[in-house]
Short mmCIF file of C-alpha atoms in Angstrom, two decimals:
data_model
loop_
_atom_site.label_atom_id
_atom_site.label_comp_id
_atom_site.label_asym_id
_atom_site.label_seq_id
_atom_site.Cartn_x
_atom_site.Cartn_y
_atom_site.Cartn_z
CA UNK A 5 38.58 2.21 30.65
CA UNK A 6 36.97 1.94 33.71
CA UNK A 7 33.33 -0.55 34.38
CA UNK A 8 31.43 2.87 33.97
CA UNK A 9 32.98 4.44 30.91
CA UNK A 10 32.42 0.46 28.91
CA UNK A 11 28.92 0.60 30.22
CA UNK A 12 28.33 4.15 28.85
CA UNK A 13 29.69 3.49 25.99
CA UNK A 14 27.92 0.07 25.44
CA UNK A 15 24.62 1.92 26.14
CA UNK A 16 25.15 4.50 23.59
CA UNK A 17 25.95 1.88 20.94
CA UNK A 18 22.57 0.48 21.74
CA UNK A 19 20.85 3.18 21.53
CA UNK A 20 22.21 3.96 18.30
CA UNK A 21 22.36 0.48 17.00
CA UNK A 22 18.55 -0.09 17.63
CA UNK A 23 17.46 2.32 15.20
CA UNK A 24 15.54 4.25 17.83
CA UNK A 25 13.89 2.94 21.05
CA UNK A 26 13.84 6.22 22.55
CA UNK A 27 12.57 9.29 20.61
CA UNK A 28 14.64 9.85 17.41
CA UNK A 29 14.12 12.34 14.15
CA UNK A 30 13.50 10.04 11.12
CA UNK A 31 14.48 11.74 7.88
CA UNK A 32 12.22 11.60 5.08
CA UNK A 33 12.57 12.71 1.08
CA UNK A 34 10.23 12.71 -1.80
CA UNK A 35 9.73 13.67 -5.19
CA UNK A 36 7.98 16.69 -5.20
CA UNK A 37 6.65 20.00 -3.04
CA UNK A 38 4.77 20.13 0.31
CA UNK A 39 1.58 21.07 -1.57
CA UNK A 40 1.97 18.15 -4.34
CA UNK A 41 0.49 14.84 -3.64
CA UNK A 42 3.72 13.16 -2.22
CA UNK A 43 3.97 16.20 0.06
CA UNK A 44 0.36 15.69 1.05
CA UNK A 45 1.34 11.99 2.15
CA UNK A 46 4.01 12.83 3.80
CA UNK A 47 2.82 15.38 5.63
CA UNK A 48 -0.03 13.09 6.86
CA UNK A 49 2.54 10.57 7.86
CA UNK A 50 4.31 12.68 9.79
CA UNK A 51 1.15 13.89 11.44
CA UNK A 52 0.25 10.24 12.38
CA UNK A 53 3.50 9.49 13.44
CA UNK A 54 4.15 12.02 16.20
CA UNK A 55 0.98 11.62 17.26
CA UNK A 56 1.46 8.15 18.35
CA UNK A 57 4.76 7.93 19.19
CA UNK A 58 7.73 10.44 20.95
CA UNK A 59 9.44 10.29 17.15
CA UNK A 60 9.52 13.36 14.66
CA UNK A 61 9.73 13.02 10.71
CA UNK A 62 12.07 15.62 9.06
CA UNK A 63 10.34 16.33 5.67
CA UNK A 64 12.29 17.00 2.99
CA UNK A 65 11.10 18.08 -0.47
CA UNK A 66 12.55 17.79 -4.09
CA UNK A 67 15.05 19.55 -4.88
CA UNK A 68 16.41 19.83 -0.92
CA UNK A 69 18.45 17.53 -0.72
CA UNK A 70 19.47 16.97 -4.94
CA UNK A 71 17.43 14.73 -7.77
CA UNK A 72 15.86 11.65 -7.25
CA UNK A 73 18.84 9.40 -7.49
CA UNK A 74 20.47 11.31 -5.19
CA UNK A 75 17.80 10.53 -2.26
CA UNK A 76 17.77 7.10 -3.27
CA UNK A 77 21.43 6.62 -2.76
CA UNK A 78 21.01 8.76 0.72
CA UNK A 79 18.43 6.13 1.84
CA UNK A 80 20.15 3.09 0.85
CA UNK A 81 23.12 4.33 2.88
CA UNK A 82 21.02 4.87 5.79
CA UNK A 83 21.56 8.92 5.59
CA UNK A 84 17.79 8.91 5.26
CA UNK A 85 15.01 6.54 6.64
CA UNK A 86 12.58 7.38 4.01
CA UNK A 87 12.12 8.04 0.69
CA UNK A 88 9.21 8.15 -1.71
CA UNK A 89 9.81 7.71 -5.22
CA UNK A 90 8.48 6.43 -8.25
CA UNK A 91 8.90 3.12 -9.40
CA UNK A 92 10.29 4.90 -13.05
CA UNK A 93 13.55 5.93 -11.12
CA UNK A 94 14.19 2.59 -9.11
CA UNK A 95 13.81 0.06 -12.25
CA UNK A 96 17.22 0.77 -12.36
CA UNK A 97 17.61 -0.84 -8.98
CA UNK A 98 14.56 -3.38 -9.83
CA UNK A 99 13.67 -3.95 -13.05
CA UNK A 100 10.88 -5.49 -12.34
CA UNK A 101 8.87 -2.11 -11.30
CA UNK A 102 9.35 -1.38 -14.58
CA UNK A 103 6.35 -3.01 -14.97
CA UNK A 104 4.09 0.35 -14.00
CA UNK A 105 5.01 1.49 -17.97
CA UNK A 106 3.45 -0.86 -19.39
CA UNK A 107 0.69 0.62 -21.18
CA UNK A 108 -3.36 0.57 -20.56
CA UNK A 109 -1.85 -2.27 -17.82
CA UNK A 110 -3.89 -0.26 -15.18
CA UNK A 111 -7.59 0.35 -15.49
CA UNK A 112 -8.92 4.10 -15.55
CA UNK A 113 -11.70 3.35 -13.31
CA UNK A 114 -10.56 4.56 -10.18
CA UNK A 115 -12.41 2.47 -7.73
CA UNK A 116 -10.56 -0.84 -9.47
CA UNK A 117 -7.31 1.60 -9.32
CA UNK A 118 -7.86 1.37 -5.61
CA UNK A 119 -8.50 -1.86 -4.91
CA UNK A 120 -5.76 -3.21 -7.06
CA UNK A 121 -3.19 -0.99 -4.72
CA UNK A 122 -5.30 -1.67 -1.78
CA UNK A 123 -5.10 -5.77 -2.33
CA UNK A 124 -2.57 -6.81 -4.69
CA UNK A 125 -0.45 -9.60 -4.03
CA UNK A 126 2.06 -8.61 -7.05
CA UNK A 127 2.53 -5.15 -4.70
CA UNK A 128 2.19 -6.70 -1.35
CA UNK A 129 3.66 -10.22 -1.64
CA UNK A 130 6.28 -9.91 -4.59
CA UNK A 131 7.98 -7.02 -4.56
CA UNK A 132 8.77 -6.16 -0.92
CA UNK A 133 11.56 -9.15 -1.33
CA UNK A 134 12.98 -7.66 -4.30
CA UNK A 135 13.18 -4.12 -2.77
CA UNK A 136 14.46 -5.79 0.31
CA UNK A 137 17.58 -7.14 -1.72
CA UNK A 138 18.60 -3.25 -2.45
CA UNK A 139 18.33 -2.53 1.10
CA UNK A 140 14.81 -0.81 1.13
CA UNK A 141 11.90 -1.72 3.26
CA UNK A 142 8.76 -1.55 0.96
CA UNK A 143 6.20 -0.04 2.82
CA UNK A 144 3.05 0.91 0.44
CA UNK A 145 2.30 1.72 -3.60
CA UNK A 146 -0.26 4.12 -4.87
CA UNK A 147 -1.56 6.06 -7.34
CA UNK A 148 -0.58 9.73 -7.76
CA UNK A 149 -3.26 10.21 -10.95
CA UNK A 150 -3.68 10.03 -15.05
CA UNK A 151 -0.41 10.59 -16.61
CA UNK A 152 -1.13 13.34 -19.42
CA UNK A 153 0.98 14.31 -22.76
CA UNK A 154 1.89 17.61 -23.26
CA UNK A 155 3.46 18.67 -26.73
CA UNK A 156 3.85 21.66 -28.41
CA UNK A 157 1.29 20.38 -31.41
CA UNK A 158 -1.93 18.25 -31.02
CA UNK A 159 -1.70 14.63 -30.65
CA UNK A 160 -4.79 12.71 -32.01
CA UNK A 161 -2.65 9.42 -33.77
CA UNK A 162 0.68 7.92 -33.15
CA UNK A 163 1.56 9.58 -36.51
CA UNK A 164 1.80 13.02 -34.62
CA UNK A 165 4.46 11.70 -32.24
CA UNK A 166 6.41 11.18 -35.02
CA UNK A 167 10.13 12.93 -34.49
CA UNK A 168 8.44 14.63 -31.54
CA UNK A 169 11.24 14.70 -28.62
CA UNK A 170 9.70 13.67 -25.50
CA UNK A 171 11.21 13.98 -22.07
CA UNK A 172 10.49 10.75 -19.86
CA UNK A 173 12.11 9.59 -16.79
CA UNK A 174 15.44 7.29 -17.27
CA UNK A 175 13.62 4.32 -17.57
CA UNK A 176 14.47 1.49 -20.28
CA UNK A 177 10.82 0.46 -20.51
CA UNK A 178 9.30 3.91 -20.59
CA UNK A 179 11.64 5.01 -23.54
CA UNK A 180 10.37 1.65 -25.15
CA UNK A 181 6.67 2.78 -24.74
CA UNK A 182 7.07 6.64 -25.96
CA UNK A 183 9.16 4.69 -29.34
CA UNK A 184 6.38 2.56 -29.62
CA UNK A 185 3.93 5.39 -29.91
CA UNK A 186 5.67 6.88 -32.66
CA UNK A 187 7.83 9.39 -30.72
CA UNK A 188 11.51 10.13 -30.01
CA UNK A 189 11.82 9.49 -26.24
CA UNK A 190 14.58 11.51 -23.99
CA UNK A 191 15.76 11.01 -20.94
CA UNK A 192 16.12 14.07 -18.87
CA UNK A 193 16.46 14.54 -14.63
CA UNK A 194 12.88 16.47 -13.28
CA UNK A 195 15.14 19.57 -12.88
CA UNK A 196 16.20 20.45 -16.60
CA UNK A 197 12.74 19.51 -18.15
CA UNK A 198 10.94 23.68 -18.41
CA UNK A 199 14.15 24.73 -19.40
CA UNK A 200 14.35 21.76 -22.21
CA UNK A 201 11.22 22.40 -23.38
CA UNK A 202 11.44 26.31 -23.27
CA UNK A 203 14.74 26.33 -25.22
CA UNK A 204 12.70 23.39 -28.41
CA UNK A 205 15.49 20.74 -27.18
CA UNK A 206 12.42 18.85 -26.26
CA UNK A 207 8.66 18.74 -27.68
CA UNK A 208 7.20 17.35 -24.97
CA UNK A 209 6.61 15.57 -21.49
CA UNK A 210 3.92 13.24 -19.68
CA UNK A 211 2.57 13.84 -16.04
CA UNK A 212 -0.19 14.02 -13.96
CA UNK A 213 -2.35 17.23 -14.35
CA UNK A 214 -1.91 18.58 -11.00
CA UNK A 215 2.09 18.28 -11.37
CA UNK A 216 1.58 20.20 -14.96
CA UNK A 217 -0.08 22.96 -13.20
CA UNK A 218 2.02 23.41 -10.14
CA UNK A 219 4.83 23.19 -11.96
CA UNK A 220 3.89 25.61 -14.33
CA UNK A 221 4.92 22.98 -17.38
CA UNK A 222 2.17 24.15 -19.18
CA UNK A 223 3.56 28.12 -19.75
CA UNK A 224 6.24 25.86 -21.89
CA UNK A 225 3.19 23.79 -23.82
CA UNK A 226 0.44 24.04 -26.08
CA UNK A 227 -1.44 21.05 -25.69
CA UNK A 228 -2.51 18.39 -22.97
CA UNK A 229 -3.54 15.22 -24.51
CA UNK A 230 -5.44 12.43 -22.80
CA UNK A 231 -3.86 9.31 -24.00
CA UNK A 232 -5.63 7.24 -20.89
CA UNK A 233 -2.23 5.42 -21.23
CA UNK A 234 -1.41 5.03 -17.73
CA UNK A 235 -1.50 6.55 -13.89
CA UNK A 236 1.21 7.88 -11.60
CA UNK A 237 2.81 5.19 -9.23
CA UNK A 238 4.87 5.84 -6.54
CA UNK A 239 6.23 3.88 -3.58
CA UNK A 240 7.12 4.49 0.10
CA UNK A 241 10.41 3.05 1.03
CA UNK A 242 12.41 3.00 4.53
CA UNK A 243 16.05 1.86 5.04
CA UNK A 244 15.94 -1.66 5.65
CA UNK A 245 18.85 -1.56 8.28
CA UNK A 246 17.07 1.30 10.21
CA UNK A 247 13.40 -0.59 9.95
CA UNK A 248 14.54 -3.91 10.72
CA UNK A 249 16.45 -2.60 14.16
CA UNK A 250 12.97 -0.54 15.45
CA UNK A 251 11.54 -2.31 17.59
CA UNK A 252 8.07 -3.76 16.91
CA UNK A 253 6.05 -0.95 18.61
CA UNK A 254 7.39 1.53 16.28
CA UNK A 255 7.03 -0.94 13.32
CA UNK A 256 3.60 -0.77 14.21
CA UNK A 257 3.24 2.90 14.38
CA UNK A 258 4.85 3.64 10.90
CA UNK A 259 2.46 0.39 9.50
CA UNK A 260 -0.43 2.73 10.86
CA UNK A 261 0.70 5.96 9.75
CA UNK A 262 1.21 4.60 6.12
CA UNK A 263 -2.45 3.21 5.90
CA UNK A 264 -3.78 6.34 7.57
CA UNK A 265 -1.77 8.08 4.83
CA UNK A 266 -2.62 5.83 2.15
CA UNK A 267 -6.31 6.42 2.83
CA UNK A 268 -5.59 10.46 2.87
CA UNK A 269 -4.29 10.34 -0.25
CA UNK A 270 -6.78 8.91 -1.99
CA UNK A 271 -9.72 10.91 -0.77
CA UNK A 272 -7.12 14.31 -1.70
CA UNK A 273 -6.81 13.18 -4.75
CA UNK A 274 -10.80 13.05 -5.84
CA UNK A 275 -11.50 15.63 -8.86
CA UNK A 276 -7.99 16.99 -8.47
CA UNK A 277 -7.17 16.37 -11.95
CA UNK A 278 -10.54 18.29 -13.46
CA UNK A 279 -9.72 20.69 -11.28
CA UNK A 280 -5.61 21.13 -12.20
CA UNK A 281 -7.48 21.49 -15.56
CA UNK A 282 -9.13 23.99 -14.70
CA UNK A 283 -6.78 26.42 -13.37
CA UNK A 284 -4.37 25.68 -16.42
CA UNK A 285 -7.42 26.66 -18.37
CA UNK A 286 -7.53 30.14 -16.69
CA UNK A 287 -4.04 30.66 -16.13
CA UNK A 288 -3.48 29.44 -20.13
CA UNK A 289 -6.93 30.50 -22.08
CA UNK A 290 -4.96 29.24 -25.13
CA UNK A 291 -4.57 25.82 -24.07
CA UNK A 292 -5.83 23.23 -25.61
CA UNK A 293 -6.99 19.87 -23.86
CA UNK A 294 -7.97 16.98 -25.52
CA UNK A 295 -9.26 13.60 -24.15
CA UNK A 296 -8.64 11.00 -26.54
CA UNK A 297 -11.96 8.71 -27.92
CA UNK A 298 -11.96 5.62 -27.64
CA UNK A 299 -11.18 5.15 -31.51
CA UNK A 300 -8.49 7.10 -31.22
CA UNK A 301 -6.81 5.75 -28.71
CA UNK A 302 -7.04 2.09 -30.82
CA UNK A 303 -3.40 2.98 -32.63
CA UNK A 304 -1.81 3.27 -28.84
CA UNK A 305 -3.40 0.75 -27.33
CA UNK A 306 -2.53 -1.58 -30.22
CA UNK A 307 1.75 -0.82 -28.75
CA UNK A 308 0.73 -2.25 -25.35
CA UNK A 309 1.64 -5.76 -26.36
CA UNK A 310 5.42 -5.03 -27.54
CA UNK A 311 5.86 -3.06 -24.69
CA UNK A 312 4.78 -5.99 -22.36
CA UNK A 313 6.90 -8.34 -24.48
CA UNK A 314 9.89 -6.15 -24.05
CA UNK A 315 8.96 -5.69 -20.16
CA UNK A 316 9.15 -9.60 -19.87
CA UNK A 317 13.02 -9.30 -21.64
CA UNK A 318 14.56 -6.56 -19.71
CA UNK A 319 12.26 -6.93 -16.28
CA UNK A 320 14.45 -9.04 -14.18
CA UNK A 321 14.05 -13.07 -13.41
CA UNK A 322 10.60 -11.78 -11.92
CA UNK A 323 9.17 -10.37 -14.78
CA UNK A 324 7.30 -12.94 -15.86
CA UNK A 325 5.77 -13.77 -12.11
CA UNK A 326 5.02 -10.31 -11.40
CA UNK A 327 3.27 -9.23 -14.56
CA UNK A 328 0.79 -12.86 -14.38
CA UNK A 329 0.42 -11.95 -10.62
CA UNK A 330 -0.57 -7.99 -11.85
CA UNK A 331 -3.16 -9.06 -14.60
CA UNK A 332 -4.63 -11.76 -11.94
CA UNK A 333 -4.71 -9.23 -9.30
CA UNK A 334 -6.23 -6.54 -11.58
CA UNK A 335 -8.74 -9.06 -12.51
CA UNK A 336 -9.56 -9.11 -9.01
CA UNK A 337 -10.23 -5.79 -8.47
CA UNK A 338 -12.53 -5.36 -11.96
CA UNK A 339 -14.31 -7.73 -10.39
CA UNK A 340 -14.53 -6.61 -6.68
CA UNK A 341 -15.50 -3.46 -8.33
CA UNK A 342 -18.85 -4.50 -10.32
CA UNK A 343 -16.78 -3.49 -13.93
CA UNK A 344 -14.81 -4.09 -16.83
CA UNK A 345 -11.45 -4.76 -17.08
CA UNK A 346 -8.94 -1.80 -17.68
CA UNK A 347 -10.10 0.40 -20.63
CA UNK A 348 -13.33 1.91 -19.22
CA UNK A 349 -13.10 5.75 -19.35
CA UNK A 350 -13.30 7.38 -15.77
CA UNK A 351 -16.14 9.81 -14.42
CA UNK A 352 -14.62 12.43 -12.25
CA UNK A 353 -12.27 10.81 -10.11
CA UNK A 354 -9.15 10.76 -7.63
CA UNK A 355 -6.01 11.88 -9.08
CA UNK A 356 -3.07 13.07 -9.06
CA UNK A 357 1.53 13.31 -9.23
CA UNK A 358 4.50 12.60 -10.95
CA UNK A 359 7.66 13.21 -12.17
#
């Protein structure tokens, strides 16, 4: 080769090797629809990110490019530069998020919901190394809304889960919560859930309300119980590889374009769930939806503590760390908030996804 070929060559490598300094698509997958709340994120990511830079984001909803471990695997491999997905898919990969099942671990006031994700050093300080050891860049947490039961009969006691078949995602600790409550948990990929429950194979699945309604889950359900159990996490990851080599300008501009999306998401999500409700209610006139009272909700809560136990047994060398630093952090944000702890019921608040 000749001094101009090497130097062609070398500058292509660069190029390609840097991740990006001149304009570049980045590739981006999540968990649900454009209209769903991880669509709404990324869609204001996107939005902030070719604004401020000469980069585009290639969006790419469930279902385009396979299920959810499928995107992970793309994104660890560097096939994709983002993903979004729930912390119940990658305990697999980190036990430790496992520690989002735990339940009535996070408070149903909404404004200590936010602050916790906004400020907590468990999220911000303790995880990003353990994501960082499966290749993934953690960029943000937050919450996608209540999760909600739906089952064929009413739920008002852990005695009604009893032999009840509920789908939940393939998570160790989740199928230890839903056996704790009494019911028979089953692990099933997003895709084959209507047709499980349409067919009897299952009884039953939890998620937020707006994913029940845009899904349609609840033509395939009689009943939407409000356990007040738990709300919808999810977490924005980039390759590690690909955000490592960007320089620090476009570091910057995807920093930026998460908060700015962060903050969307969370002003979207106010009085989404009454109003997924809603439109359940009208599509569904038969439907019944029931909020649990705070008595009855007693026998579930009472399960919290095994659940935590088993978390601290199956949720990595961290476990232990991150759940103290979680409870301290959550105690923070009761506080910064002017109210109790976790189990205050919510007034009409920001909600919503899932999986």
């Amino acid at each position: 080769m000749n001094r101009k070929t090497l130097t062609a060559a070398s500058l292509t490598a660069l190029i390609l090797g840097s991740g990006g300094a001149m304009a570049d698509t980045w590739r981006y997958a999540f968990e649900e629809a454009l209209h769903e709340v991880q669509g709404q994120f990324a869609q204001k990511f996107k939005e902030e990110v070719e604004a401020n830079s000469d980069h585009t984001v290639q969006l790419f909803p469930f279902g385009t490019l396979g299920e959810s471990a499928d995107i992970m695997e793309q994104t660890q491999s560097g096939i994709l530069h983002f993903v979004n997905q729930s912390p119940g898919f990658t305990g697999a990969l980190i036990p430790e998020a496992q520690v989002f099942f735990v339940p009535y671990l996070l408070p149903q006031n909404q404004d200590q919901l936010v602050s916790f994700f906004r400020n907590s050093k468990a999220i911000h300080e303790l995880f990003p190394p353990l994501y960082e050891q499966q290749g993934l860049e953690l960029l943000t947490m937050y919450p996608e809304g209540e999760v909600m039961l739906t089952t064929k009969a009413p739920v008002a006691s852990p005695e009604d889960l009893n032999e009840v078949k509920v789908r939940v995602m393939t998570n160790p600790l989740l199928v230890s919560a839903y056996q704790a409550f009494g019911a028979t948990p089953t692990p099933l990929p997003w895709g084959e859930t209507y047709g499980a429950l349409q067919t009897g194979i299952i009884q039953g699945q939890e998620n937020p309300a707006f994913f029940i309604e845009s899904t349609k889950m609840y033509e395939v359900t009689d009943h939407i119980t409000r356990l007040g159990h738990n709300n919808f996490t999810t977490a924005l990851m980039a390759n590690k590889d690909f955000f490592d080599g960007l320089p620090e300008e476009d570091q910057q501009v995807i920093r930026d374009a998460v908060d700015a999306a962060f903050d969307y998401i969370i002003d979207y999500q106010t009085g989404l769930s009454d109003e997924s409700l809603a439109k359940i209610e009208e599509a569904k006139p038969s439907i019944t939806i029931t909020e649990l009272t705070e008595e009855q909700r007693q026998p579930f809560m009472a399960t919290a503590e095994a659940v935590e136990q088993e978390f601290l047994k199956i949720g990595g060398p961290q476990a232990e760390a991150i759940l103290e630093q979680m409870k301290a952090d959550l105690a923070a944000a009761a506080e910064a908030a002017g109210g109790p702890v976790a189990d205050e019921t919510p007034t009409e608040e920001a909600e919503a996804p899932a999986d």
